[in-house]
Amino acid sequence: MEPDKLQGAPELPGSHKHTDAEQLEQAAPVGKQDKFTPLSPVQPRMPNAEGNTDEDRLNEYVEHPSDPDGVVQAEKIRAWQAEHPAAGQAGKPRKKRRGLRALVWLLVLAIIAGAAYGAYWYGTSLADKNTGKKPPASQAKKTDTTHNQATAPQAKTVPTKHYDSTIYTLGFDYPETWKVTDTASKLIVASPAVSLATVNGATVNGHVVVTVQNQQSTIAGYPASGAVEVLESQKLSYVQPTPVQRAATYVSYLSYAKANGLDTIFVTGDNGYVANQSVPMGDVVKGNPLISVTFESCTSDDCSTGTPTMLTLLASKWQGGTLDKQVTALFKSITLD
């Protein structure tokens, strides 16, 4: 017992004197070492301008009596930061790349939408194919147009020649394979030997004959009761009409005996007729010059010899065919002086 204390007397506050060992034990808990340990591996406690942290500045004499100025601890902090350079950036906010993220999301959404539409279109097409359902009219039209452009054969352009007749004071263009014979009685333009479909269903070797002659009073073989318009008359516009020539003319397709037969074609001027209408000869002979088309069979392969025989063609086979187009082009090219 110490001599300056009375036994059983209460201890006054602040009267107890601690030894250095007791002070060190209170200041530094057991197990705590004098070693710098970062508060966080991501964000260490940073020193102030004097090299101390806020907490260290308050407790440096307690926690680090051997480093009263915090120099050693500041050096440790710098060394630790040098070993962990990314830790200094951990506390800094990262810039959000909102524009880039938005662009990426838009691209992803566009890809998803395109894939969904493609799957829907493929499924619809497959279902339509299995059920026999036709595509919409607009789609079918577009598809048909593309198909026709790719596969439709191009019409052959037939080279032509031009002929001017001084006897009949007219000119015209005709296929170069046709033959022109110009006499005082008739101007004839005959095709080479071709296959012609007759009203009886036969196909014969023959040729097409375009005849130009002066105005007539009668026409050989024309029915007294009148011919019948087997096809509706077509109105043709001349390509280069002269001042003495009308701008357009009618072309009529006549049958002499059979309703579906075509015996002759006439340029009928201002007179046009509907199908099955009777056409009197008096209307036809007004043509000046009189221009007609007839059909003849041939006894030789090239139609150069023998006596030809008049043919009656099947009207439906003539209309829109190659020979019909060639004759129509010849009519349109006529110029009168």
mmCIF file with all atom_site columns, C-alpha atoms in Angstrom, residues 79-284:
data_model
loop_
_atom_site.group_PDB
_atom_site.id
_atom_site.type_symbol
_atom_site.label_atom_id
_atom_site.label_alt_id
_atom_site.label_comp_id
_atom_site.label_asym_id
_atom_site.label_entity_id
_atom_site.label_seq_id
_atom_site.pdbx_PDB_ins_code
_atom_site.Cartn_x
_atom_site.Cartn_y
_atom_site.Cartn_z
_atom_site.occupancy
_atom_site.B_iso_or_equiv
_atom_site.pdbx_formal_charge
_atom_site.auth_seq_id
_atom_site.auth_comp_id
_atom_site.auth_asym_id
_atom_site.auth_atom_id
_atom_site.pdbx_PDB_model_num
ATOM 1   C CA . ALA A 1 79  ? 4.111   4.541   -51.825  1.00 0.00 ? 79  ALA A CA 1
ATOM 2   C CA . TRP A 1 80  ? 0.775   2.749   -51.587  1.00 0.00 ? 80  TRP A CA 1
ATOM 3   C CA . GLN A 1 81  ? -0.777  5.014   -54.226  1.00 0.00 ? 81  GLN A CA 1
ATOM 4   C CA . ALA A 1 82  ? 2.181   4.336   -56.521  1.00 0.00 ? 82  ALA A CA 1
ATOM 5   C CA . GLU A 1 83  ? 1.492   0.608   -56.184  1.00 0.00 ? 83  GLU A CA 1
ATOM 6   C CA . HIS A 1 84  ? -2.277  1.118   -56.745  1.00 0.00 ? 84  HIS A CA 1
ATOM 7   C CA . PRO A 1 85  ? -2.625  3.792   -59.456  1.00 0.00 ? 85  PRO A CA 1
ATOM 8   C CA . ALA A 1 86  ? -6.228  2.832   -60.212  1.00 0.00 ? 86  ALA A CA 1
ATOM 9   C CA . ALA A 1 87  ? -7.304  3.456   -56.657  1.00 0.00 ? 87  ALA A CA 1
ATOM 10  C CA . GLY A 1 88  ? -6.864  7.176   -57.073  1.00 0.00 ? 88  GLY A CA 1
ATOM 11  C CA . GLN A 1 89  ? -9.334  7.200   -59.905  1.00 0.00 ? 89  GLN A CA 1
ATOM 12  C CA . ALA A 1 90  ? -11.889 5.016   -58.185  1.00 0.00 ? 90  ALA A CA 1
ATOM 13  C CA . GLY A 1 91  ? -13.516 7.853   -56.387  1.00 0.00 ? 91  GLY A CA 1
ATOM 14  C CA . LYS A 1 92  ? -13.920 9.987   -59.491  1.00 0.00 ? 92  LYS A CA 1
ATOM 15  C CA . PRO A 1 93  ? -17.306 9.781   -61.233  1.00 0.00 ? 93  PRO A CA 1
ATOM 16  C CA . ARG A 1 94  ? -17.199 8.278   -64.675  1.00 0.00 ? 94  ARG A CA 1
ATOM 17  C CA . LYS A 1 95  ? -18.689 10.124  -67.595  1.00 0.00 ? 95  LYS A CA 1
ATOM 18  C CA . LYS A 1 96  ? -21.775 8.394   -68.911  1.00 0.00 ? 96  LYS A CA 1
ATOM 19  C CA . ARG A 1 97  ? -21.724 7.821   -72.609  1.00 0.00 ? 97  ARG A CA 1
ATOM 20  C CA . ARG A 1 98  ? -25.413 8.318   -73.037  1.00 0.00 ? 98  ARG A CA 1
ATOM 21  C CA . GLY A 1 99  ? -25.245 9.122   -76.775  1.00 0.00 ? 99  GLY A CA 1
ATOM 22  C CA . LEU A 1 100 ? -23.301 5.937   -77.568  1.00 0.00 ? 100 LEU A CA 1
ATOM 23  C CA . ARG A 1 101 ? -25.583 3.788   -75.433  1.00 0.00 ? 101 ARG A CA 1
ATOM 24  C CA . ALA A 1 102 ? -28.680 5.255   -77.101  1.00 0.00 ? 102 ALA A CA 1
ATOM 25  C CA . LEU A 1 103 ? -27.219 4.542   -80.555  1.00 0.00 ? 103 LEU A CA 1
ATOM 26  C CA . VAL A 1 104 ? -26.420 0.950   -79.584  1.00 0.00 ? 104 VAL A CA 1
ATOM 27  C CA . TRP A 1 105 ? -29.958 0.411   -78.261  1.00 0.00 ? 105 TRP A CA 1
ATOM 28  C CA . LEU A 1 106 ? -31.502 1.879   -81.414  1.00 0.00 ? 106 LEU A CA 1
ATOM 29  C CA . LEU A 1 107 ? -29.372 -0.445  -83.535  1.00 0.00 ? 107 LEU A CA 1
ATOM 30  C CA . VAL A 1 108 ? -30.391 -3.462  -81.456  1.00 0.00 ? 108 VAL A CA 1
ATOM 31  C CA . LEU A 1 109 ? -34.080 -2.515  -81.687  1.00 0.00 ? 109 LEU A CA 1
ATOM 32  C CA . ALA A 1 110 ? -33.804 -2.025  -85.470  1.00 0.00 ? 110 ALA A CA 1
ATOM 33  C CA . ILE A 1 111 ? -32.233 -5.472  -85.878  1.00 0.00 ? 111 ILE A CA 1
ATOM 34  C CA . ILE A 1 112 ? -34.932 -7.083  -83.734  1.00 0.00 ? 112 ILE A CA 1
ATOM 35  C CA . ALA A 1 113 ? -37.709 -5.299  -85.669  1.00 0.00 ? 113 ALA A CA 1
ATOM 36  C CA . GLY A 1 114 ? -36.207 -6.307  -89.030  1.00 0.00 ? 114 GLY A CA 1
ATOM 37  C CA . ALA A 1 115 ? -35.907 -9.922  -87.950  1.00 0.00 ? 115 ALA A CA 1
ATOM 38  C CA . ALA A 1 116 ? -39.499 -9.938  -86.715  1.00 0.00 ? 116 ALA A CA 1
ATOM 39  C CA . TYR A 1 117 ? -40.803 -8.440  -89.975  1.00 0.00 ? 117 TYR A CA 1
ATOM 40  C CA . GLY A 1 118 ? -38.783 -10.901 -92.050  1.00 0.00 ? 118 GLY A CA 1
ATOM 41  C CA . ALA A 1 119 ? -40.148 -13.819 -90.067  1.00 0.00 ? 119 ALA A CA 1
ATOM 42  C CA . TYR A 1 120 ? -43.698 -12.489 -90.445  1.00 0.00 ? 120 TYR A CA 1
ATOM 43  C CA . TRP A 1 121 ? -43.309 -11.953 -94.201  1.00 0.00 ? 121 TRP A CA 1
ATOM 44  C CA . TYR A 1 122 ? -41.781 -15.378 -94.718  1.00 0.00 ? 122 TYR A CA 1
ATOM 45  C CA . GLY A 1 123 ? -44.511 -17.031 -92.662  1.00 0.00 ? 123 GLY A CA 1
ATOM 46  C CA . THR A 1 124 ? -47.251 -15.168 -94.555  1.00 0.00 ? 124 THR A CA 1
ATOM 47  C CA . SER A 1 125 ? -45.742 -16.034 -97.949  1.00 0.00 ? 125 SER A CA 1
ATOM 48  C CA . LEU A 1 126 ? -45.416 -19.673 -96.987  1.00 0.00 ? 126 LEU A CA 1
ATOM 49  C CA . ALA A 1 127 ? -48.996 -19.789 -95.750  1.00 0.00 ? 127 ALA A CA 1
ATOM 50  C CA . ASP A 1 128 ? -50.274 -18.097 -98.929  1.00 0.00 ? 128 ASP A CA 1
ATOM 51  C CA . LYS A 1 129 ? -48.334 -20.569 -101.030 1.00 0.00 ? 129 LYS A CA 1
ATOM 52  C CA . ASN A 1 130 ? -49.758 -23.537 -99.162  1.00 0.00 ? 130 ASN A CA 1
ATOM 53  C CA . THR A 1 131 ? -53.327 -22.205 -99.277  1.00 0.00 ? 131 THR A CA 1
ATOM 54  C CA . GLY A 1 132 ? -53.145 -20.921 -102.847 1.00 0.00 ? 132 GLY A CA 1
ATOM 55  C CA . LYS A 1 133 ? -53.889 -17.339 -101.752 1.00 0.00 ? 133 LYS A CA 1
ATOM 56  C CA . LYS A 1 134 ? -52.779 -14.698 -104.232 1.00 0.00 ? 134 LYS A CA 1
ATOM 57  C CA . PRO A 1 135 ? -50.639 -11.723 -103.141 1.00 0.00 ? 135 PRO A CA 1
ATOM 58  C CA . PRO A 1 136 ? -52.177 -8.225  -102.994 1.00 0.00 ? 136 PRO A CA 1
ATOM 59  C CA . ALA A 1 137 ? -52.860 -6.583  -106.359 1.00 0.00 ? 137 ALA A CA 1
ATOM 60  C CA . SER A 1 138 ? -50.129 -3.965  -105.888 1.00 0.00 ? 138 SER A CA 1
ATOM 61  C CA . GLN A 1 139 ? -47.535 -6.630  -105.067 1.00 0.00 ? 139 GLN A CA 1
ATOM 62  C CA . ALA A 1 140 ? -48.656 -8.852  -107.931 1.00 0.00 ? 140 ALA A CA 1
ATOM 63  C CA . LYS A 1 141 ? -48.455 -5.960  -110.344 1.00 0.00 ? 141 LYS A CA 1
ATOM 64  C CA . LYS A 1 142 ? -44.944 -5.114  -109.270 1.00 0.00 ? 142 LYS A CA 1
ATOM 65  C CA . THR A 1 143 ? -43.831 -8.743  -109.517 1.00 0.00 ? 143 THR A CA 1
ATOM 66  C CA . ASP A 1 144 ? -45.462 -9.227  -112.910 1.00 0.00 ? 144 ASP A CA 1
ATOM 67  C CA . THR A 1 145 ? -43.853 -6.055  -114.271 1.00 0.00 ? 145 THR A CA 1
ATOM 68  C CA . THR A 1 146 ? -40.411 -7.156  -113.146 1.00 0.00 ? 146 THR A CA 1
ATOM 69  C CA . HIS A 1 147 ? -40.962 -10.636 -114.577 1.00 0.00 ? 147 HIS A CA 1
ATOM 70  C CA . ASN A 1 148 ? -42.133 -9.278  -117.937 1.00 0.00 ? 148 ASN A CA 1
ATOM 71  C CA . GLN A 1 149 ? -39.148 -6.962  -118.211 1.00 0.00 ? 149 GLN A CA 1
ATOM 72  C CA . ALA A 1 150 ? -36.782 -9.830  -117.522 1.00 0.00 ? 150 ALA A CA 1
ATOM 73  C CA . THR A 1 151 ? -38.332 -12.622 -119.591 1.00 0.00 ? 151 THR A CA 1
ATOM 74  C CA . ALA A 1 152 ? -40.606 -11.104 -122.251 1.00 0.00 ? 152 ALA A CA 1
ATOM 75  C CA . PRO A 1 153 ? -39.013 -11.561 -125.687 1.00 0.00 ? 153 PRO A CA 1
ATOM 76  C CA . GLN A 1 154 ? -38.301 -8.344  -127.523 1.00 0.00 ? 154 GLN A CA 1
ATOM 77  C CA . ALA A 1 155 ? -40.257 -7.785  -130.709 1.00 0.00 ? 155 ALA A CA 1
ATOM 78  C CA . LYS A 1 156 ? -38.045 -8.099  -133.750 1.00 0.00 ? 156 LYS A CA 1
ATOM 79  C CA . THR A 1 157 ? -37.580 -4.896  -135.671 1.00 0.00 ? 157 THR A CA 1
ATOM 80  C CA . VAL A 1 158 ? -38.107 -5.601  -139.359 1.00 0.00 ? 158 VAL A CA 1
ATOM 81  C CA . PRO A 1 159 ? -35.924 -3.395  -141.597 1.00 0.00 ? 159 PRO A CA 1
ATOM 82  C CA . THR A 1 160 ? -37.967 -1.384  -144.067 1.00 0.00 ? 160 THR A CA 1
ATOM 83  C CA . LYS A 1 161 ? -37.515 0.364   -147.379 1.00 0.00 ? 161 LYS A CA 1
ATOM 84  C CA . HIS A 1 162 ? -39.278 3.413   -148.784 1.00 0.00 ? 162 HIS A CA 1
ATOM 85  C CA . TYR A 1 163 ? -40.975 3.483   -152.158 1.00 0.00 ? 163 TYR A CA 1
ATOM 86  C CA . ASP A 1 164 ? -42.401 6.457   -154.124 1.00 0.00 ? 164 ASP A CA 1
ATOM 87  C CA . SER A 1 165 ? -44.792 5.784   -157.005 1.00 0.00 ? 165 SER A CA 1
ATOM 88  C CA . THR A 1 166 ? -44.978 8.369   -159.774 1.00 0.00 ? 166 THR A CA 1
ATOM 89  C CA . ILE A 1 167 ? -48.020 6.643   -161.276 1.00 0.00 ? 167 ILE A CA 1
ATOM 90  C CA . TYR A 1 168 ? -50.138 6.846   -158.122 1.00 0.00 ? 168 TYR A CA 1
ATOM 91  C CA . THR A 1 169 ? -48.381 9.859   -156.578 1.00 0.00 ? 169 THR A CA 1
ATOM 92  C CA . LEU A 1 170 ? -47.872 8.337   -153.208 1.00 0.00 ? 170 LEU A CA 1
ATOM 93  C CA . GLY A 1 171 ? -45.077 6.924   -151.072 1.00 0.00 ? 171 GLY A CA 1
ATOM 94  C CA . PHE A 1 172 ? -44.852 4.362   -148.265 1.00 0.00 ? 172 PHE A CA 1
ATOM 95  C CA . ASP A 1 173 ? -42.511 2.220   -146.177 1.00 0.00 ? 173 ASP A CA 1
ATOM 96  C CA . TYR A 1 174 ? -42.611 -1.556  -146.490 1.00 0.00 ? 174 TYR A CA 1
ATOM 97  C CA . PRO A 1 175 ? -40.661 -4.559  -145.109 1.00 0.00 ? 175 PRO A CA 1
ATOM 98  C CA . GLU A 1 176 ? -37.508 -5.061  -147.130 1.00 0.00 ? 176 GLU A CA 1
ATOM 99  C CA . THR A 1 177 ? -38.307 -8.751  -147.706 1.00 0.00 ? 177 THR A CA 1
ATOM 100 C CA . TRP A 1 178 ? -41.516 -7.820  -149.553 1.00 0.00 ? 178 TRP A CA 1
ATOM 101 C CA . LYS A 1 179 ? -41.620 -7.241  -153.297 1.00 0.00 ? 179 LYS A CA 1
ATOM 102 C CA . VAL A 1 180 ? -42.974 -4.123  -155.062 1.00 0.00 ? 180 VAL A CA 1
ATOM 103 C CA . THR A 1 181 ? -44.450 -4.310  -158.583 1.00 0.00 ? 181 THR A CA 1
ATOM 104 C CA . ASP A 1 182 ? -45.606 -0.949  -159.984 1.00 0.00 ? 182 ASP A CA 1
ATOM 105 C CA . THR A 1 183 ? -47.651 -0.953  -163.216 1.00 0.00 ? 183 THR A CA 1
ATOM 106 C CA . ALA A 1 184 ? -50.233 1.335   -164.806 1.00 0.00 ? 184 ALA A CA 1
ATOM 107 C CA . SER A 1 185 ? -53.052 -0.982  -163.749 1.00 0.00 ? 185 SER A CA 1
ATOM 108 C CA . LYS A 1 186 ? -51.943 -1.845  -160.224 1.00 0.00 ? 186 LYS A CA 1
ATOM 109 C CA . LEU A 1 187 ? -49.228 -1.254  -157.676 1.00 0.00 ? 187 LEU A CA 1
ATOM 110 C CA . ILE A 1 188 ? -48.650 -4.514  -155.778 1.00 0.00 ? 188 ILE A CA 1
ATOM 111 C CA . VAL A 1 189 ? -46.600 -5.086  -152.612 1.00 0.00 ? 189 VAL A CA 1
ATOM 112 C CA . ALA A 1 190 ? -46.415 -8.841  -151.920 1.00 0.00 ? 190 ALA A CA 1
ATOM 113 C CA . SER A 1 191 ? -44.955 -10.612 -148.902 1.00 0.00 ? 191 SER A CA 1
ATOM 114 C CA . PRO A 1 192 ? -42.639 -13.587 -149.206 1.00 0.00 ? 192 PRO A CA 1
ATOM 115 C CA . ALA A 1 193 ? -44.093 -17.066 -148.689 1.00 0.00 ? 193 ALA A CA 1
ATOM 116 C CA . VAL A 1 194 ? -45.632 -17.357 -145.223 1.00 0.00 ? 194 VAL A CA 1
ATOM 117 C CA . SER A 1 195 ? -47.904 -19.755 -143.334 1.00 0.00 ? 195 SER A CA 1
ATOM 118 C CA . LEU A 1 196 ? -51.530 -18.601 -143.283 1.00 0.00 ? 196 LEU A CA 1
ATOM 119 C CA . ALA A 1 197 ? -54.318 -20.028 -141.111 1.00 0.00 ? 197 ALA A CA 1
ATOM 120 C CA . THR A 1 198 ? -57.493 -20.481 -143.133 1.00 0.00 ? 198 THR A CA 1
ATOM 121 C CA . VAL A 1 199 ? -61.078 -20.325 -141.920 1.00 0.00 ? 199 VAL A CA 1
ATOM 122 C CA . ASN A 1 200 ? -61.327 -24.095 -142.419 1.00 0.00 ? 200 ASN A CA 1
ATOM 123 C CA . GLY A 1 201 ? -58.598 -24.718 -139.831 1.00 0.00 ? 201 GLY A CA 1
ATOM 124 C CA . ALA A 1 202 ? -55.878 -25.548 -142.321 1.00 0.00 ? 202 ALA A CA 1
ATOM 125 C CA . THR A 1 203 ? -52.464 -23.883 -142.577 1.00 0.00 ? 203 THR A CA 1
ATOM 126 C CA . VAL A 1 204 ? -51.307 -23.237 -146.118 1.00 0.00 ? 204 VAL A CA 1
ATOM 127 C CA . ASN A 1 205 ? -48.304 -21.722 -147.824 1.00 0.00 ? 205 ASN A CA 1
ATOM 128 C CA . GLY A 1 206 ? -49.252 -18.345 -149.260 1.00 0.00 ? 206 GLY A CA 1
ATOM 129 C CA . HIS A 1 207 ? -48.557 -14.632 -149.257 1.00 0.00 ? 207 HIS A CA 1
ATOM 130 C CA . VAL A 1 208 ? -50.183 -11.320 -148.382 1.00 0.00 ? 208 VAL A CA 1
ATOM 131 C CA . VAL A 1 209 ? -50.848 -8.878  -151.217 1.00 0.00 ? 209 VAL A CA 1
ATOM 132 C CA . VAL A 1 210 ? -51.326 -5.108  -150.777 1.00 0.00 ? 210 VAL A CA 1
ATOM 133 C CA . THR A 1 211 ? -52.887 -3.541  -153.879 1.00 0.00 ? 211 THR A CA 1
ATOM 134 C CA . VAL A 1 212 ? -53.066 0.153   -154.822 1.00 0.00 ? 212 VAL A CA 1
ATOM 135 C CA . GLN A 1 213 ? -55.150 1.200   -157.830 1.00 0.00 ? 213 GLN A CA 1
ATOM 136 C CA . ASN A 1 214 ? -57.101 4.132   -159.106 1.00 0.00 ? 214 ASN A CA 1
ATOM 137 C CA . GLN A 1 215 ? -60.706 4.662   -158.070 1.00 0.00 ? 215 GLN A CA 1
ATOM 138 C CA . GLN A 1 216 ? -62.970 1.810   -159.201 1.00 0.00 ? 216 GLN A CA 1
ATOM 139 C CA . SER A 1 217 ? -66.661 1.454   -160.005 1.00 0.00 ? 217 SER A CA 1
ATOM 140 C CA . THR A 1 218 ? -66.886 -2.222  -158.971 1.00 0.00 ? 218 THR A CA 1
ATOM 141 C CA . ILE A 1 219 ? -64.803 -4.684  -156.977 1.00 0.00 ? 219 ILE A CA 1
ATOM 142 C CA . ALA A 1 220 ? -64.341 -8.221  -158.240 1.00 0.00 ? 220 ALA A CA 1
ATOM 143 C CA . GLY A 1 221 ? -65.858 -10.838 -155.936 1.00 0.00 ? 221 GLY A CA 1
ATOM 144 C CA . TYR A 1 222 ? -67.616 -8.297  -153.711 1.00 0.00 ? 222 TYR A CA 1
ATOM 145 C CA . PRO A 1 223 ? -71.108 -9.575  -152.661 1.00 0.00 ? 223 PRO A CA 1
ATOM 146 C CA . ALA A 1 224 ? -74.028 -7.688  -154.190 1.00 0.00 ? 224 ALA A CA 1
ATOM 147 C CA . SER A 1 225 ? -75.808 -7.721  -150.856 1.00 0.00 ? 225 SER A CA 1
ATOM 148 C CA . GLY A 1 226 ? -72.777 -6.257  -149.177 1.00 0.00 ? 226 GLY A CA 1
ATOM 149 C CA . ALA A 1 227 ? -69.873 -7.633  -147.160 1.00 0.00 ? 227 ALA A CA 1
ATOM 150 C CA . VAL A 1 228 ? -69.876 -8.026  -143.359 1.00 0.00 ? 228 VAL A CA 1
ATOM 151 C CA . GLU A 1 229 ? -67.489 -6.289  -140.971 1.00 0.00 ? 229 GLU A CA 1
ATOM 152 C CA . VAL A 1 230 ? -65.923 -9.300  -139.260 1.00 0.00 ? 230 VAL A CA 1
ATOM 153 C CA . LEU A 1 231 ? -63.745 -7.200  -136.963 1.00 0.00 ? 231 LEU A CA 1
ATOM 154 C CA . GLU A 1 232 ? -64.471 -3.691  -135.786 1.00 0.00 ? 232 GLU A CA 1
ATOM 155 C CA . SER A 1 233 ? -62.914 -1.021  -138.019 1.00 0.00 ? 233 SER A CA 1
ATOM 156 C CA . GLN A 1 234 ? -59.659 0.477   -136.715 1.00 0.00 ? 234 GLN A CA 1
ATOM 157 C CA . LYS A 1 235 ? -58.834 4.166   -136.982 1.00 0.00 ? 235 LYS A CA 1
ATOM 158 C CA . LEU A 1 236 ? -55.203 4.766   -137.921 1.00 0.00 ? 236 LEU A CA 1
ATOM 159 C CA . SER A 1 237 ? -53.314 8.049   -137.798 1.00 0.00 ? 237 SER A CA 1
ATOM 160 C CA . TYR A 1 238 ? -50.871 8.744   -140.630 1.00 0.00 ? 238 TYR A CA 1
ATOM 161 C CA . VAL A 1 239 ? -47.299 9.292   -139.501 1.00 0.00 ? 239 VAL A CA 1
ATOM 162 C CA . GLN A 1 240 ? -46.573 12.233  -141.823 1.00 0.00 ? 240 GLN A CA 1
ATOM 163 C CA . PRO A 1 241 ? -49.758 13.306  -143.648 1.00 0.00 ? 241 PRO A CA 1
ATOM 164 C CA . THR A 1 242 ? -49.397 15.866  -146.437 1.00 0.00 ? 242 THR A CA 1
ATOM 165 C CA . PRO A 1 243 ? -51.617 18.979  -146.922 1.00 0.00 ? 243 PRO A CA 1
ATOM 166 C CA . VAL A 1 244 ? -53.809 17.085  -149.428 1.00 0.00 ? 244 VAL A CA 1
ATOM 167 C CA . GLN A 1 245 ? -54.194 14.090  -147.138 1.00 0.00 ? 245 GLN A CA 1
ATOM 168 C CA . ARG A 1 246 ? -56.495 13.503  -144.166 1.00 0.00 ? 246 ARG A CA 1
ATOM 169 C CA . ALA A 1 247 ? -54.795 13.043  -140.796 1.00 0.00 ? 247 ALA A CA 1
ATOM 170 C CA . ALA A 1 248 ? -56.345 9.626   -140.100 1.00 0.00 ? 248 ALA A CA 1
ATOM 171 C CA . THR A 1 249 ? -58.277 6.887   -141.843 1.00 0.00 ? 249 THR A CA 1
ATOM 172 C CA . TYR A 1 250 ? -60.397 3.855   -141.043 1.00 0.00 ? 250 TYR A CA 1
ATOM 173 C CA . VAL A 1 251 ? -59.328 0.345   -141.987 1.00 0.00 ? 251 VAL A CA 1
ATOM 174 C CA . SER A 1 252 ? -62.135 -2.235  -142.322 1.00 0.00 ? 252 SER A CA 1
ATOM 175 C CA . TYR A 1 253 ? -61.943 -6.058  -142.179 1.00 0.00 ? 253 TYR A CA 1
ATOM 176 C CA . LEU A 1 254 ? -64.551 -7.688  -144.438 1.00 0.00 ? 254 LEU A CA 1
ATOM 177 C CA . SER A 1 255 ? -65.960 -11.155 -144.850 1.00 0.00 ? 255 SER A CA 1
ATOM 178 C CA . TYR A 1 256 ? -67.679 -12.133 -148.078 1.00 0.00 ? 256 TYR A CA 1
ATOM 179 C CA . ALA A 1 257 ? -69.292 -15.417 -147.014 1.00 0.00 ? 257 ALA A CA 1
ATOM 180 C CA . LYS A 1 258 ? -68.397 -16.762 -143.579 1.00 0.00 ? 258 LYS A CA 1
ATOM 181 C CA . ALA A 1 259 ? -68.948 -14.906 -140.327 1.00 0.00 ? 259 ALA A CA 1
ATOM 182 C CA . ASN A 1 260 ? -65.522 -15.705 -138.879 1.00 0.00 ? 260 ASN A CA 1
ATOM 183 C CA . GLY A 1 261 ? -63.643 -15.496 -142.172 1.00 0.00 ? 261 GLY A CA 1
ATOM 184 C CA . LEU A 1 262 ? -61.477 -12.617 -143.399 1.00 0.00 ? 262 LEU A CA 1
ATOM 185 C CA . ASP A 1 263 ? -61.486 -12.173 -147.187 1.00 0.00 ? 263 ASP A CA 1
ATOM 186 C CA . THR A 1 264 ? -60.121 -8.682  -147.670 1.00 0.00 ? 264 THR A CA 1
ATOM 187 C CA . ILE A 1 265 ? -59.041 -5.498  -145.890 1.00 0.00 ? 265 ILE A CA 1
ATOM 188 C CA . PHE A 1 266 ? -59.884 -2.027  -147.249 1.00 0.00 ? 266 PHE A CA 1
ATOM 189 C CA . VAL A 1 267 ? -58.810 1.494   -146.409 1.00 0.00 ? 267 VAL A CA 1
ATOM 190 C CA . THR A 1 268 ? -62.261 3.082   -146.040 1.00 0.00 ? 268 THR A CA 1
ATOM 191 C CA . GLY A 1 269 ? -61.365 6.720   -145.284 1.00 0.00 ? 269 GLY A CA 1
ATOM 192 C CA . ASP A 1 270 ? -63.963 8.397   -143.079 1.00 0.00 ? 270 ASP A CA 1
ATOM 193 C CA . ASN A 1 271 ? -66.202 5.299   -142.927 1.00 0.00 ? 271 ASN A CA 1
ATOM 194 C CA . GLY A 1 272 ? -65.843 2.977   -139.942 1.00 0.00 ? 272 GLY A CA 1
ATOM 195 C CA . TYR A 1 273 ? -67.994 -0.016  -138.972 1.00 0.00 ? 273 TYR A CA 1
ATOM 196 C CA . VAL A 1 274 ? -68.732 -2.170  -135.948 1.00 0.00 ? 274 VAL A CA 1
ATOM 197 C CA . ALA A 1 275 ? -68.448 -5.943  -135.951 1.00 0.00 ? 275 ALA A CA 1
ATOM 198 C CA . ASN A 1 276 ? -71.134 -7.800  -137.940 1.00 0.00 ? 276 ASN A CA 1
ATOM 199 C CA . GLN A 1 277 ? -72.301 -4.620  -139.656 1.00 0.00 ? 277 GLN A CA 1
ATOM 200 C CA . SER A 1 278 ? -73.116 -4.784  -143.364 1.00 0.00 ? 278 SER A CA 1
ATOM 201 C CA . VAL A 1 279 ? -70.777 -2.742  -145.576 1.00 0.00 ? 279 VAL A CA 1
ATOM 202 C CA . PRO A 1 280 ? -72.114 -1.861  -149.050 1.00 0.00 ? 280 PRO A CA 1
ATOM 203 C CA . MET A 1 281 ? -69.699 -1.849  -151.978 1.00 0.00 ? 281 MET A CA 1
ATOM 204 C CA . GLY A 1 282 ? -70.681 1.762   -152.761 1.00 0.00 ? 282 GLY A CA 1
ATOM 205 C CA . ASP A 1 283 ? -68.940 2.913   -149.593 1.00 0.00 ? 283 ASP A CA 1
ATOM 206 C CA . VAL A 1 284 ? -65.725 1.082   -150.408 1.00 0.00 ? 284 VAL A CA 1
#
